[in-house]
CSV table of C-alpha atoms and ligand atoms in Angstrom, one decimal:
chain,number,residue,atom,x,y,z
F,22,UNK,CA,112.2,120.4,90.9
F,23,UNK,CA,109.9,123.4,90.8
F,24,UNK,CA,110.9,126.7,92.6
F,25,UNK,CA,108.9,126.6,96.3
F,26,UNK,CA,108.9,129.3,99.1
F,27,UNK,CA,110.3,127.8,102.1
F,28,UNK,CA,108.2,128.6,105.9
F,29,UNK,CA,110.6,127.6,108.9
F,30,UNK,CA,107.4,127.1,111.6
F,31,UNK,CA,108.3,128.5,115.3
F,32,UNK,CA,105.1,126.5,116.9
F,33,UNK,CA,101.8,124.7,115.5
F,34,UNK,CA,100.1,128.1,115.2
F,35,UNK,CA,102.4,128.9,112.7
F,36,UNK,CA,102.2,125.6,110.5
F,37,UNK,CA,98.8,125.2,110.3
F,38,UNK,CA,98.1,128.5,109.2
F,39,UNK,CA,100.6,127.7,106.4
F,40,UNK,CA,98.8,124.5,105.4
F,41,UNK,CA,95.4,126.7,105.4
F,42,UNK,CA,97.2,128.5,102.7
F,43,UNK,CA,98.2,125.5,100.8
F,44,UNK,CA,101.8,124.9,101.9
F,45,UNK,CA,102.9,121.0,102.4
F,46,UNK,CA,104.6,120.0,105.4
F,47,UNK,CA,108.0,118.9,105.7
F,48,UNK,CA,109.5,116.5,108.6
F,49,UNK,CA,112.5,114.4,107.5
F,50,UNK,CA,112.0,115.5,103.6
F,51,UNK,CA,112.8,111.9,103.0
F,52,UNK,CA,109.8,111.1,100.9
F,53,UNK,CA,108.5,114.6,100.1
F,54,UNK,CA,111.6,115.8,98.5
F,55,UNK,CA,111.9,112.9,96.5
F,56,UNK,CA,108.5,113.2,95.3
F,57,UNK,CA,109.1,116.6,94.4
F,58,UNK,CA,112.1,115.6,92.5
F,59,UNK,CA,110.1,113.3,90.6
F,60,UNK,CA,107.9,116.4,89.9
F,61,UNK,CA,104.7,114.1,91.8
F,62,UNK,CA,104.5,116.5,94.6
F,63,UNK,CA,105.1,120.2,93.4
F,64,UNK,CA,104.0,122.9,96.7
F,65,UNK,CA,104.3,126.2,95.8
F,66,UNK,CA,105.3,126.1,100.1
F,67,UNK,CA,106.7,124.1,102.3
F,68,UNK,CA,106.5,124.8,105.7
F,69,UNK,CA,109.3,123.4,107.9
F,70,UNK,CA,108.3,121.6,111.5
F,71,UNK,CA,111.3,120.7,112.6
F,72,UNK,CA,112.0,122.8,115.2
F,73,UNK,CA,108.4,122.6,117.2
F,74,UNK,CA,110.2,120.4,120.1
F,75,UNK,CA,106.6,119.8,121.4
F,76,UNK,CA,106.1,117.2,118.2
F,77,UNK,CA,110.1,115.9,118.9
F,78,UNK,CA,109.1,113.8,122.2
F,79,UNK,CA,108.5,109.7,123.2
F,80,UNK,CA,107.5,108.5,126.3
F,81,UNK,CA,107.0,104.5,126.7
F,82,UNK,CA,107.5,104.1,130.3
F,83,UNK,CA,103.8,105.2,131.3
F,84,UNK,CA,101.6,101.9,132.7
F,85,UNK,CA,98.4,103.3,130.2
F,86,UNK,CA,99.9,104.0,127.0
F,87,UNK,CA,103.0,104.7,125.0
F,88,UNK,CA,103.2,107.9,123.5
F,89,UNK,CA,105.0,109.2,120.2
F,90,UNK,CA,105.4,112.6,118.9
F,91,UNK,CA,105.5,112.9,114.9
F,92,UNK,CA,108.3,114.5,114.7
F,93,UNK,CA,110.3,111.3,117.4
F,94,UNK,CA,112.9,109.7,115.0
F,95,UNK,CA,112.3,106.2,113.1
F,96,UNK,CA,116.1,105.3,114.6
F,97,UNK,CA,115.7,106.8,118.4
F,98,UNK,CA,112.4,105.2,118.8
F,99,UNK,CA,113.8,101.4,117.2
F,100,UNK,CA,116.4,101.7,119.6
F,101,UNK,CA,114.5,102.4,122.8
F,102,UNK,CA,115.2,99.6,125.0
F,103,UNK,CA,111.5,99.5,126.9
F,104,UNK,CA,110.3,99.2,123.1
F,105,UNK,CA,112.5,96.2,122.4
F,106,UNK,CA,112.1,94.5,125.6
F,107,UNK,CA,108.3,95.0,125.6
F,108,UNK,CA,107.3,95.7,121.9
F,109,UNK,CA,109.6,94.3,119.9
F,110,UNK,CA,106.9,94.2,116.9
F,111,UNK,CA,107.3,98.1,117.1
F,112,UNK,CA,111.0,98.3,117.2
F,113,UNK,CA,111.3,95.7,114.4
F,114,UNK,CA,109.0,97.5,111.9
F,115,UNK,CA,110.9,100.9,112.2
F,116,UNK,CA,114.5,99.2,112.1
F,117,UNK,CA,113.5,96.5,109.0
F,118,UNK,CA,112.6,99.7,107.2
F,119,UNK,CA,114.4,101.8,104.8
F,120,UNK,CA,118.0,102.2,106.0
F,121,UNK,CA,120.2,103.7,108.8
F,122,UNK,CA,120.7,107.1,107.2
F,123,UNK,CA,117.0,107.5,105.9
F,124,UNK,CA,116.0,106.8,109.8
F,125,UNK,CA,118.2,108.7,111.1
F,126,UNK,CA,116.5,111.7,109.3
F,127,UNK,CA,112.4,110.7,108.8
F,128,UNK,CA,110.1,110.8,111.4
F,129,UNK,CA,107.1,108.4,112.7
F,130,UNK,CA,104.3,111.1,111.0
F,131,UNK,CA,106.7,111.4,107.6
F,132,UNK,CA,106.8,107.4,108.1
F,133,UNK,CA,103.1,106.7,108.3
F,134,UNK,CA,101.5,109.5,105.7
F,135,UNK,CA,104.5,107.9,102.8
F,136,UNK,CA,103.0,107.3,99.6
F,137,UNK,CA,103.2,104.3,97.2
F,138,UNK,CA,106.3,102.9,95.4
F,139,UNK,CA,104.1,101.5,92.8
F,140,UNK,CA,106.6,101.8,89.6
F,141,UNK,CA,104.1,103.7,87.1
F,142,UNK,CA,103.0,106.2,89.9
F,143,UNK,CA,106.8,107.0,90.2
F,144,UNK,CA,107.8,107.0,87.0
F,145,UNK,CA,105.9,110.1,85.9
F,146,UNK,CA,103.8,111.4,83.1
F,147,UNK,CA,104.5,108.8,79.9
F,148,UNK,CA,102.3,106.4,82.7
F,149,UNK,CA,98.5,106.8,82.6
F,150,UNK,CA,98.1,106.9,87.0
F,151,UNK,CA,94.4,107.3,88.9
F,152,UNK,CA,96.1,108.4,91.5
F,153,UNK,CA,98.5,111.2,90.0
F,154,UNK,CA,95.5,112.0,87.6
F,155,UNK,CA,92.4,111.5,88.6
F,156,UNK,CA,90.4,109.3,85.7
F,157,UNK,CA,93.6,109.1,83.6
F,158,UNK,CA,93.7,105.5,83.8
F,159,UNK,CA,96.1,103.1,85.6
F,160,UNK,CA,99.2,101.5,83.6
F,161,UNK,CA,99.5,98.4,86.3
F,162,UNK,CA,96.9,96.9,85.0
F,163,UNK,CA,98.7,95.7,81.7
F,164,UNK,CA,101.8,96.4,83.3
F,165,UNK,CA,104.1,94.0,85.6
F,166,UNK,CA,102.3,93.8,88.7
F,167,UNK,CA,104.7,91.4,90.6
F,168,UNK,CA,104.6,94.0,93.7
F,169,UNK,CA,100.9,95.2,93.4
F,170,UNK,CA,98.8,94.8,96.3
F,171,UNK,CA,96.8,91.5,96.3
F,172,UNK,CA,94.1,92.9,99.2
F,173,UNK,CA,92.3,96.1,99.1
F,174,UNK,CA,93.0,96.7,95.2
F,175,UNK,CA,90.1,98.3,93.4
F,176,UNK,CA,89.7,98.5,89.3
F,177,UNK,CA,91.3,101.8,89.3
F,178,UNK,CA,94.5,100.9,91.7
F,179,UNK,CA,96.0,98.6,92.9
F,180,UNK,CA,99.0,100.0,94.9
F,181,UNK,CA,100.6,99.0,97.9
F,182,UNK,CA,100.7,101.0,101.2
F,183,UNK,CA,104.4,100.4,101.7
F,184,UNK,CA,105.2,101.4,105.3
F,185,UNK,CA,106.1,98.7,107.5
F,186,UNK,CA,105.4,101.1,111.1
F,187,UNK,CA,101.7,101.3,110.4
F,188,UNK,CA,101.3,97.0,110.4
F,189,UNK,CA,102.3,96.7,113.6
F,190,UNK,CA,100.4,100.2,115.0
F,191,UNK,CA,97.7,98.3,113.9
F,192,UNK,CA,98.1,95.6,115.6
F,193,UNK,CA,97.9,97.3,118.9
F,194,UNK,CA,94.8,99.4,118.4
F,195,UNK,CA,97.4,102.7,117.8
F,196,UNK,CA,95.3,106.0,117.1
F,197,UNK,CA,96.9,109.1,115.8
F,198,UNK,CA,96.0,112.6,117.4
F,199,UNK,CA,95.6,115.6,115.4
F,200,UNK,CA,95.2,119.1,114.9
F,201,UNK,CA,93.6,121.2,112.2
F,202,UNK,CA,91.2,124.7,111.6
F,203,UNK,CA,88.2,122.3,112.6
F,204,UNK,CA,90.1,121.6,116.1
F,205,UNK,CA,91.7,118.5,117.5
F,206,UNK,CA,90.7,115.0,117.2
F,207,UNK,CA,92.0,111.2,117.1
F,208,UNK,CA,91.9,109.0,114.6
F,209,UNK,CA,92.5,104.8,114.7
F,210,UNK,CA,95.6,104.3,112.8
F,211,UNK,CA,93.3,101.2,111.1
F,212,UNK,CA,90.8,104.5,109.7
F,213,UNK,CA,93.8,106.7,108.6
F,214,UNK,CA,94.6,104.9,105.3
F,215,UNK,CA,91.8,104.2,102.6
F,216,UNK,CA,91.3,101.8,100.1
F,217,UNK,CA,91.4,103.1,96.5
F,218,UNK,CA,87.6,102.4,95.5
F,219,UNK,CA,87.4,104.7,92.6
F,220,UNK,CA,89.3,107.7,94.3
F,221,UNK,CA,92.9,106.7,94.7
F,222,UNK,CA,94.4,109.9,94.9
F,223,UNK,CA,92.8,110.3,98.3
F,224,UNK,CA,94.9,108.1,100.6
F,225,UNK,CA,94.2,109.3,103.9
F,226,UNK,CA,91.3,110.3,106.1
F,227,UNK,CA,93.3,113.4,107.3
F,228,UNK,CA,91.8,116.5,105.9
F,229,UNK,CA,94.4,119.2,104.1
F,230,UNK,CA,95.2,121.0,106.8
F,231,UNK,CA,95.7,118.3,109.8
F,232,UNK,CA,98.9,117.7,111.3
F,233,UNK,CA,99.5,114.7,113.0
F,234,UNK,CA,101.2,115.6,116.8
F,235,UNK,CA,101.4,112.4,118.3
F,236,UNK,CA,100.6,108.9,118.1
F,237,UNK,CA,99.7,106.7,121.5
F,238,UNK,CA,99.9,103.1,121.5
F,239,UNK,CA,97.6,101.7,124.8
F,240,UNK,CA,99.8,99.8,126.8
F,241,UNK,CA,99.5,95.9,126.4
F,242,UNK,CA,100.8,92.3,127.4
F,243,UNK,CA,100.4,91.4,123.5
F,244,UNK,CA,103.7,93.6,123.2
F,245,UNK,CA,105.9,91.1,125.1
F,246,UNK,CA,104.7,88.2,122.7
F,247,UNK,CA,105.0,90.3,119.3
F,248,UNK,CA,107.2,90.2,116.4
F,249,UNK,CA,107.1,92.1,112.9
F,250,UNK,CA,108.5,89.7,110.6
F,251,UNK,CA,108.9,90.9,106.5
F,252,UNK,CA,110.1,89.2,103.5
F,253,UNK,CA,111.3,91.2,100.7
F,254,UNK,CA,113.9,90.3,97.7
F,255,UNK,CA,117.3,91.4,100.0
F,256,UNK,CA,117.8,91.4,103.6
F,257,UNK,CA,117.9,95.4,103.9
F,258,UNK,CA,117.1,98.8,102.6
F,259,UNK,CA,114.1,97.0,100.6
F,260,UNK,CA,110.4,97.4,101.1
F,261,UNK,CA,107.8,94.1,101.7
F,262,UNK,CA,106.9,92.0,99.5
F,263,UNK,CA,104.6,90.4,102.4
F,264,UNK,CA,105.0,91.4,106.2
F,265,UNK,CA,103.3,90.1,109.4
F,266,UNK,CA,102.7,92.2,112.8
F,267,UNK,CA,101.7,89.6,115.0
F,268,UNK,CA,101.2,89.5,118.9
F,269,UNK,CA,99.8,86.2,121.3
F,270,UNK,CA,99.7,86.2,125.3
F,271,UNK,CA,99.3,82.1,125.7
F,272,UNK,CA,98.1,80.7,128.3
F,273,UNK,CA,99.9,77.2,128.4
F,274,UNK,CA,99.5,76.4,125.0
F,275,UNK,CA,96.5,77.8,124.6
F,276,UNK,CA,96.6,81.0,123.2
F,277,UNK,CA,94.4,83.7,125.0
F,278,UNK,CA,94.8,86.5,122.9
F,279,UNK,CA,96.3,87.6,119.4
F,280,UNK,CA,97.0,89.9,116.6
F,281,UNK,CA,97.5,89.6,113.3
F,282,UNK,CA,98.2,92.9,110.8
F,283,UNK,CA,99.8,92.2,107.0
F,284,UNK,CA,102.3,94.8,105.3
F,285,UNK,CA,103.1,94.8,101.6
F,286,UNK,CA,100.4,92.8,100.6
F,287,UNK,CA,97.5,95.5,100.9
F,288,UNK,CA,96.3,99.2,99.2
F,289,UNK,CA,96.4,99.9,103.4
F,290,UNK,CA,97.8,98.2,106.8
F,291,UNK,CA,95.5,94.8,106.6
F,292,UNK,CA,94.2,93.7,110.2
F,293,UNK,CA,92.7,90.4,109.9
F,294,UNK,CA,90.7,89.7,112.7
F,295,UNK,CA,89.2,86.5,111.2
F,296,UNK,CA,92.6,84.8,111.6
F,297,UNK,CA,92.7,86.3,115.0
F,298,UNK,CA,89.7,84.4,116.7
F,299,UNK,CA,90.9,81.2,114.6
F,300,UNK,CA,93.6,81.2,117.2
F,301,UNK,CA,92.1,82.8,120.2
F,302,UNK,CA,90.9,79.4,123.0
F,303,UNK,CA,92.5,77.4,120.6
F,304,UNK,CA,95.9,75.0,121.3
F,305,UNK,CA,99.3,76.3,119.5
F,306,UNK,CA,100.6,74.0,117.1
F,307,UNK,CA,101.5,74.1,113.5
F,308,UNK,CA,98.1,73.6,112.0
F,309,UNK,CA,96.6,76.8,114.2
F,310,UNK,CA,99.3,78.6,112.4
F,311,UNK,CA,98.8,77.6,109.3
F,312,UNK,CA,95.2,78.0,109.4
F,313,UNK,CA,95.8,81.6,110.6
F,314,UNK,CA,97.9,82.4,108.1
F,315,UNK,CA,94.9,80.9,105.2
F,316,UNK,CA,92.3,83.1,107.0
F,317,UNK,CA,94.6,85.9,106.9
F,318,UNK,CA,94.8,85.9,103.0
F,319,UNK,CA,91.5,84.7,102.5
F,320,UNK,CA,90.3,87.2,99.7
F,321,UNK,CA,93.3,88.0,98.5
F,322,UNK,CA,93.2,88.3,94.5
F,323,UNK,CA,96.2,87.2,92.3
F,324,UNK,CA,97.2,89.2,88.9
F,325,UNK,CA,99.4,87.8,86.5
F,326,UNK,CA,102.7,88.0,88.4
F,327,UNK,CA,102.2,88.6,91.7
F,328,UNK,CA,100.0,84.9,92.4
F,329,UNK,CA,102.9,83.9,94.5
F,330,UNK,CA,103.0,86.7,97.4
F,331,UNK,CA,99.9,84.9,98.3
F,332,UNK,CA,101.7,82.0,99.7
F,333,UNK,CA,104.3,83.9,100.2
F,334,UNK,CA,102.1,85.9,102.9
F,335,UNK,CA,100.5,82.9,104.2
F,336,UNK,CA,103.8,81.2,105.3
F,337,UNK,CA,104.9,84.7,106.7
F,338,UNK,CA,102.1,84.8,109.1
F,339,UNK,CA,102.7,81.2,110.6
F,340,UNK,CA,107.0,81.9,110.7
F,341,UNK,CA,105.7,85.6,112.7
F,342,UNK,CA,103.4,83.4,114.8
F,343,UNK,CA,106.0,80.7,115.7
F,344,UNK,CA,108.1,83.5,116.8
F,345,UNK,CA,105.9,85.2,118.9
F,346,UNK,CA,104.7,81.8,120.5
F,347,UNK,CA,108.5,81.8,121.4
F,348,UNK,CA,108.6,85.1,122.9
F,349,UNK,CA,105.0,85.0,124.4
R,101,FAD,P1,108.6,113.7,105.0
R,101,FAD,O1,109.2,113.3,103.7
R,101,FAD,O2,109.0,114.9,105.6
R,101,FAD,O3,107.0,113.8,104.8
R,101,FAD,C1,106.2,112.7,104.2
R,101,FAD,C2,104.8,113.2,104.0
R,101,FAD,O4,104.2,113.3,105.3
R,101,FAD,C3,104.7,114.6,103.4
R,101,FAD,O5,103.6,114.6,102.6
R,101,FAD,C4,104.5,115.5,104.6
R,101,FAD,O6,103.8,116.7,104.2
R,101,FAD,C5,103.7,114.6,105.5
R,101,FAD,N1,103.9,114.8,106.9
R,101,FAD,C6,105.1,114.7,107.6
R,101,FAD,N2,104.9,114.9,108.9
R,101,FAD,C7,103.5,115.1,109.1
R,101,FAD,C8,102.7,115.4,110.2
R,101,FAD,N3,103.2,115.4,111.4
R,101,FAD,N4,101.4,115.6,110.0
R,101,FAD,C9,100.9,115.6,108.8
R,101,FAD,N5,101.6,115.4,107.6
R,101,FAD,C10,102.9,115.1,107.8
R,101,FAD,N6,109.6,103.1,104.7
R,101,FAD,C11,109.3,101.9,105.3
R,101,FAD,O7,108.3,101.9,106.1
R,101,FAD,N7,109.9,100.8,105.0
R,101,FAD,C12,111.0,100.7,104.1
R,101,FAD,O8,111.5,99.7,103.8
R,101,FAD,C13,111.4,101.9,103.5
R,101,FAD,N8,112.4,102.0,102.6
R,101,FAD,C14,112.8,103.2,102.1
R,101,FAD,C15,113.8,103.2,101.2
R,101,FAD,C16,114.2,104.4,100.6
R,101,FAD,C17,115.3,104.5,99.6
R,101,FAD,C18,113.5,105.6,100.9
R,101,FAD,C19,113.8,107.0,100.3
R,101,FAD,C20,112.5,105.6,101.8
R,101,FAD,C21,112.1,104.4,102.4
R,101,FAD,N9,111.0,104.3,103.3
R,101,FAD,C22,110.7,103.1,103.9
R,101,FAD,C23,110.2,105.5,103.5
R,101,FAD,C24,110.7,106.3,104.7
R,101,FAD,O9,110.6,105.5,105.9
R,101,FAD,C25,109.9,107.5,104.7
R,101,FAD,O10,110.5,108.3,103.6
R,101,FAD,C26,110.0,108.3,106.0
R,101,FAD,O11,109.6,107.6,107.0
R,101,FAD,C27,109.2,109.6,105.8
R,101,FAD,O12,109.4,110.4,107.0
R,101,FAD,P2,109.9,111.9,106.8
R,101,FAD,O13,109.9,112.5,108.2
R,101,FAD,O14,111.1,112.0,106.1
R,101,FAD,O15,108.6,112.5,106.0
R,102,SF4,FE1,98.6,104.7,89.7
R,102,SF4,FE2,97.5,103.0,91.4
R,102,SF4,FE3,97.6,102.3,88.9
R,102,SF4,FE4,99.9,102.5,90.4
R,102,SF4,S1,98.2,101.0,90.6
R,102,SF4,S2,99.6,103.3,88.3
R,102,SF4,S3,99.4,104.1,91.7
R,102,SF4,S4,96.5,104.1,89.7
């Protein structure tokens, strides 16, 4: 790891006059000083936001929307019991990720602005990587795709946005709110991720010097009927190799409203709304499912390994549905 002056930030004054001047920010340090280790990330400065308490906060007892500081914990905010009784898609995609120490430490911003674990972008310099290097090439495409994304992918990358929080903030029409030189805005978590096109080394439509502060979730009866179901090679402490964020509020069998977001199957969080108006006035029964779960992967585009995530996906999508028609 490279030398790097460290910036301990007393309030958001402080930090983003450090990221004016090129410093990268640190919440948890669970990706960033791994990705430093691995010599992807190398800031001459780091500045620290730990202790700005205003960023530390969640609130989901308010009737309009449920509100999230960056900085609130992946393991505190699983664990909230409004979130499990009345979101449990929420709570689900922060406690299926990573593992009890690593949420412990990383935070909802760290969580959502992760980068990909595609195997040549983390293993460094003998791989050619478009999104390391800009034009250098991209190894997966000879290489063993088995875990590439299958939506989303582009001729230059074909990564996988691997957080499983930012599915299921989809989902429910999350927005982030942040802060930078320009002033403040908010941002639709569905707009904060891009697809590679021919510049994958810009993942995000957050410029330099924006911290995320908060992230509000608008209140919903979709939560009650929601579940964030993903499938990966061992129960725990692995990342998707397809994921469903889904949410119904039924009226009798018929299903009045729903929501469907893929994981680990995309370059970004994947909102199908196709599959969503498939099920919306129509009857619950298997075949709804199941033709859900075909719209939802409609487009998606095999490689030479990875062909079976496809069903894979599509049977992940009618098992999340059956569960939220359970809970719904
Ligand atoms: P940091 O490492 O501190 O920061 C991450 C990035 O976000 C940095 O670039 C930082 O500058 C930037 N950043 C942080 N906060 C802000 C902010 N407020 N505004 C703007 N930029 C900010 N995740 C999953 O979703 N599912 C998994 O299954 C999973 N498995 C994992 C397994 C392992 C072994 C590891 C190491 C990680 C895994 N993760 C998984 C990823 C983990 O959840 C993330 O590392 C963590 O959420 C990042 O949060 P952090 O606070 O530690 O971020
Ligand atoms: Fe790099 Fe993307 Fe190719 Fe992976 S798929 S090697 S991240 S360009």
């Amino acid at each position: 790891m490279q030398q790097f002056d460290y910036i301990r930030a007393v309030d958001l004054g402080d930090a983003l006059q450090a990221l004016g001047g090129g410093a990268k920010l640190l919440a948890g340090g669970t990706t960033l000083y791994d990705l430093m280790k691995l010599r992807i990330e190398r800031p001459e400065q780091i500045v620290d936001i730990n202790h700005l308490s205003e960023l530390s906060y969640f609130d989901t007892s308010g009737d309009r929307e449920l509100v999230f500081g960056a900085l609130a914990r992946m393991s505190d905010v699983a664990a909230d019991p409004r979130l499990v009784r009345d979101y449990p898609a929420i709570s689900e995609s922060l406690w299926r990720a990573a593992s009890q120490q690593l949420r412990n430490m990383a935070s909802l911003g760290g969580n959502l602005l992760q980068r990909t674990r595609c195997p040549y972008f983390r293993g460094g310099e003998p791989y050619a990587c478009n999104k390391r290097h800009p034009d250098s090439g991209c190894a997966a495409i000879e290489g063993l795709d088995r875990g590439q994304a299958l939506l989303g992918a582009s001729g230059a990358c074909s990564a996988v946005y691997p957080g499983d929080l930012a599915a299921a903030l989809v989902a429910f029409d999350a927005e982030v709110d942040v802060v930078g030189s320009q002033g403040a805005r908010s941002i639709p978590v569905e707009e904060l991720h891009r697809e590679p096109g021919d510049t994958p080394h810009i993942e995000t439509t957050l410029a330099p010097d924006e911290i995320i502060v908060r992230i509000r979730v608008p209140a919903t009866p979709l939560g009650r009927g929601s579940t964030y179901l993903k499938v990966r090679d061992r129960e725990s402490y692995a990342f998707a190799l397809a994921s469903a964020a889904v949410a119904l509020v039924m009226d009798g069998e018929v299903v009045r409203d729903a929501r469907i977001a893929l994981g680990g199957l995309a370059t970004r969080p994947w909102r199908v709304r196709a599959a969503e108006r498939l099920l919306i006035g129509r009857r619950f029964d298997e075949d709804a499912a199941r033709a859900a779960g075909e719209a939802a992967l409609e487009g998606a585009t095999p490689g030479r390994f990875n062909g079976f995530r496809i069903e894979l996906g599509v049977r992940t999508v009618v098992d999340a549905l059956t569960i939220a028609r359970q809970r719904a």
